[in-house]
XYZ file of C-alpha atoms in Angstrom:
239
model
C 8.762 73.755 10.096
C 6.803 70.859 11.514
C 7.624 68.708 8.474
C 11.320 69.432 8.925
C 11.192 68.335 12.552
C 9.453 65.095 11.563
C 12.049 64.425 8.856
C 14.894 65.092 11.301
C 13.363 62.787 13.896
C 12.897 60.043 11.317
C 16.477 60.384 10.120
C 17.760 60.292 13.689
C 15.725 57.184 14.427
C 16.978 55.486 11.261
C 20.557 56.324 12.130
C 20.101 54.963 15.629
C 18.677 51.718 14.257
C 21.628 51.347 11.894
C 24.136 51.975 14.654
C 22.479 49.526 17.018
C 22.103 46.937 14.271
C 25.781 47.211 13.430
C 26.697 46.813 17.080
C 24.396 43.821 17.495
C 25.623 41.878 14.497
C 29.300 42.840 14.299
C 30.634 41.518 17.574
C 33.266 39.058 18.759
C 31.851 35.542 18.496
C 32.856 31.889 18.613
C 32.433 29.543 15.645
C 31.042 27.001 15.263
C 28.421 27.929 17.815
C 28.171 24.480 19.385
C 30.241 21.434 20.297
C 29.748 18.024 21.897
C 29.771 17.631 25.666
C 32.739 15.712 27.005
C 34.608 15.909 23.711
C 37.280 17.962 21.983
C 36.671 20.658 19.381
C 38.366 23.260 17.229
C 36.776 26.675 17.695
C 37.479 30.068 16.150
C 37.068 33.447 17.767
C 35.923 35.752 14.993
C 36.883 39.388 15.558
C 35.510 42.090 13.242
C 36.832 45.646 13.274
C 33.926 47.970 14.073
C 35.810 51.235 13.735
C 36.468 53.303 10.625
C 39.490 55.163 11.994
C 41.268 52.566 14.150
C 42.638 49.021 13.930
C 42.256 46.158 16.397
C 45.631 45.231 17.854
C 44.778 42.813 20.666
C 42.204 40.199 21.659
C 41.977 38.744 25.142
C 39.728 35.741 25.777
C 38.972 34.687 29.345
C 37.925 31.112 30.085
C 35.315 30.268 32.740
C 37.143 29.207 35.894
C 34.275 26.985 37.015
C 34.525 24.969 33.777
C 38.270 24.331 33.464
C 39.710 22.937 30.249
C 42.844 20.850 30.563
C 43.831 21.225 26.907
C 43.896 24.530 25.015
C 46.182 24.691 21.973
C 46.270 27.786 19.751
C 46.981 27.667 16.037
C 49.544 30.123 14.705
C 48.038 33.243 13.170
C 50.475 35.067 10.849
C 51.513 38.429 12.266
C 50.154 37.721 15.745
C 51.783 36.565 18.981
C 49.750 34.341 21.284
C 50.147 33.969 25.057
C 48.426 31.191 27.017
C 47.942 31.821 30.726
C 47.274 29.007 33.197
C 46.101 29.031 36.806
C 46.123 26.397 39.522
C 42.908 24.552 40.152
C 41.312 24.484 43.574
C 40.292 20.906 42.859
C 42.617 18.828 40.637
C 41.139 16.978 37.675
C 41.896 13.466 36.449
C 42.129 13.140 32.673
C 43.219 9.935 30.915
C 44.558 8.630 34.199
C 46.674 11.726 34.909
C 46.069 14.316 37.603
C 45.819 17.878 36.289
C 46.531 20.699 38.744
C 46.181 23.683 36.423
C 44.034 24.833 33.528
C 44.039 27.613 30.947
C 42.227 30.732 32.115
C 43.235 33.262 29.451
C 44.521 33.425 25.888
C 45.767 36.717 24.428
C 46.636 37.546 20.825
C 48.629 40.714 20.175
C 51.101 42.355 17.809
C 48.971 42.063 14.715
C 46.436 44.389 13.167
C 42.839 44.078 11.987
C 42.229 47.063 9.765
C 38.880 48.841 9.309
C 36.422 46.828 7.236
C 38.180 43.512 7.939
C 37.990 40.650 10.416
C 40.321 37.977 11.770
C 39.793 34.459 13.107
C 41.786 33.050 16.021
C 41.622 29.210 16.154
C 41.929 27.070 19.283
C 41.782 23.332 19.880
C 40.035 22.829 23.226
C 38.957 20.004 25.513
C 37.887 18.097 27.358
C 34.606 20.015 27.250
C 32.302 19.906 30.314
C 29.560 17.282 30.458
C 27.318 18.866 33.098
C 26.552 22.265 31.504
C 24.785 23.416 28.349
C 27.104 26.259 27.404
C 30.415 27.978 28.008
C 30.713 31.759 28.149
C 34.013 33.318 27.085
C 34.477 36.950 28.065
C 36.521 38.769 25.431
C 38.277 42.133 25.445
C 39.068 43.877 22.151
C 41.680 46.640 22.070
C 42.203 49.230 19.293
C 45.340 51.155 18.413
C 43.696 54.404 19.589
C 43.583 52.861 23.117
C 39.849 52.187 22.927
C 38.824 48.996 24.730
C 35.579 47.134 24.036
C 34.536 44.530 26.600
C 32.465 41.703 25.152
C 31.468 40.368 28.562
C 27.694 40.736 28.886
C 25.760 37.493 29.293
C 22.421 37.161 27.539
C 19.374 36.584 29.742
C 16.523 34.321 28.734
C 13.601 36.264 27.330
C 15.581 39.508 27.123
C 17.019 41.322 24.131
C 20.619 40.661 23.147
C 23.057 42.789 25.163
C 24.938 45.571 23.437
C 28.283 43.854 24.072
C 27.457 40.128 24.300
C 30.089 37.627 25.383
C 30.922 34.789 22.974
C 28.921 31.655 23.857
C 29.693 28.060 22.925
C 26.631 25.816 23.250
C 27.251 22.249 24.366
C 25.109 19.405 23.084
C 24.817 15.779 24.185
C 26.819 13.152 22.340
C 24.738 11.324 19.748
C 25.419 7.895 21.197
C 21.946 6.637 20.502
C 22.269 7.620 16.880
C 25.506 5.686 16.634
C 23.809 2.600 18.085
C 21.013 3.107 15.651
C 23.495 3.339 12.812
C 25.140 0.111 13.960
C 21.787 -1.649 13.985
C 20.990 -0.253 10.580
C 24.340 -1.385 9.231
C 23.812 -4.813 10.770
C 20.400 -5.034 9.183
C 21.858 -3.939 5.842
C 24.585 -6.562 6.140
C 21.998 -9.200 6.993
C 19.987 -8.173 3.958
C 23.097 -8.376 1.810
C 23.934 -11.836 3.196
C 20.385 -12.987 2.602
C 20.451 -11.625 -0.947
C 23.816 -13.250 -1.544
C 22.462 -16.582 -0.291
C 19.406 -16.165 -2.468
C 21.589 -15.473 -5.496
C 23.762 -18.499 -4.736
C 20.689 -20.699 -4.342
C 19.278 -19.399 -7.605
C 22.603 -19.973 -9.327
C 22.848 -23.514 -7.937
C 19.258 -24.232 -8.941
C 19.955 -22.932 -12.431
C 23.072 -25.072 -12.686
C 21.150 -28.178 -11.553
C 18.407 -27.524 -14.105
C 20.956 -27.078 -16.881
C 22.697 -30.298 -15.869
C 19.430 -32.188 -15.900
C 18.499 -30.893 -19.353
C 21.900 -31.786 -20.730
C 21.703 -35.221 -19.147
C 18.303 -35.915 -20.646
C 19.474 -34.662 -24.022
C 22.475 -36.987 -23.827
C 20.250 -39.955 -23.052
C 17.961 -39.104 -25.941
C 20.933 -38.779 -28.296
C 22.367 -42.039 -26.991
C 19.073 -43.867 -27.564
C 18.897 -42.392 -31.039
C 22.361 -43.721 -31.770
C 21.437 -47.204 -30.575
C 18.285 -47.215 -32.709
C 20.289 -46.071 -35.724
C 22.810 -48.863 -35.172
C 20.104 -51.520 -34.914
C 18.450 -50.271 -38.108
C 21.772 -50.345 -39.931
C 22.390 -53.966 -38.944
C 18.957 -55.016 -40.123
C 19.575 -53.391 -43.501
C 22.922 -55.108 -43.797
C 21.311 -58.446 -43.018
């Protein structure tokens, strides 16, 4: 009896681990996971279907209002209808010399279907990304055709375990300006080396040409002197 209880407890624990593992790994996320601060990027919201008896029919992604993006352009996804919702900004932004008074706060895809055991990607071109933060958190809401709603809105806390329903996070990294400068210097150095090598080759070629000319000149003189000596000898014989 005791052995049966232990086996049941072990099986229950294993099942719980599997369920939690599935929940932790199969969630709505953003790919790639990082982008450059102050730039533009194409990101994909990857949505897996976690249910065996229902299909996902809608995805709603909410943008952080304190990090407004002036440009959000969705790519068509066959079978899905996309709606982009904008809101007025409390403080207008200036982008490329133009004043922007509103920004995208929500994008919703609907009308399609993600069947059990499948996933779908929803691409967006976004920018200009913030320069003063290290990440952007997008709260997503996934709806199934059995009216179940899963809210992927929990923000991870440093040092804590991943939440059960984590929100998609896009990490922002500094632009690699220094690397570009370094590349320019490296290219300049490479070009200088090439120029130096080219000059060296030209000098070697010129030196070789001069040496050849000198040898030919000396040979011509020797031949000429030989001809003169031959002529003198011939005259003496004739005399």
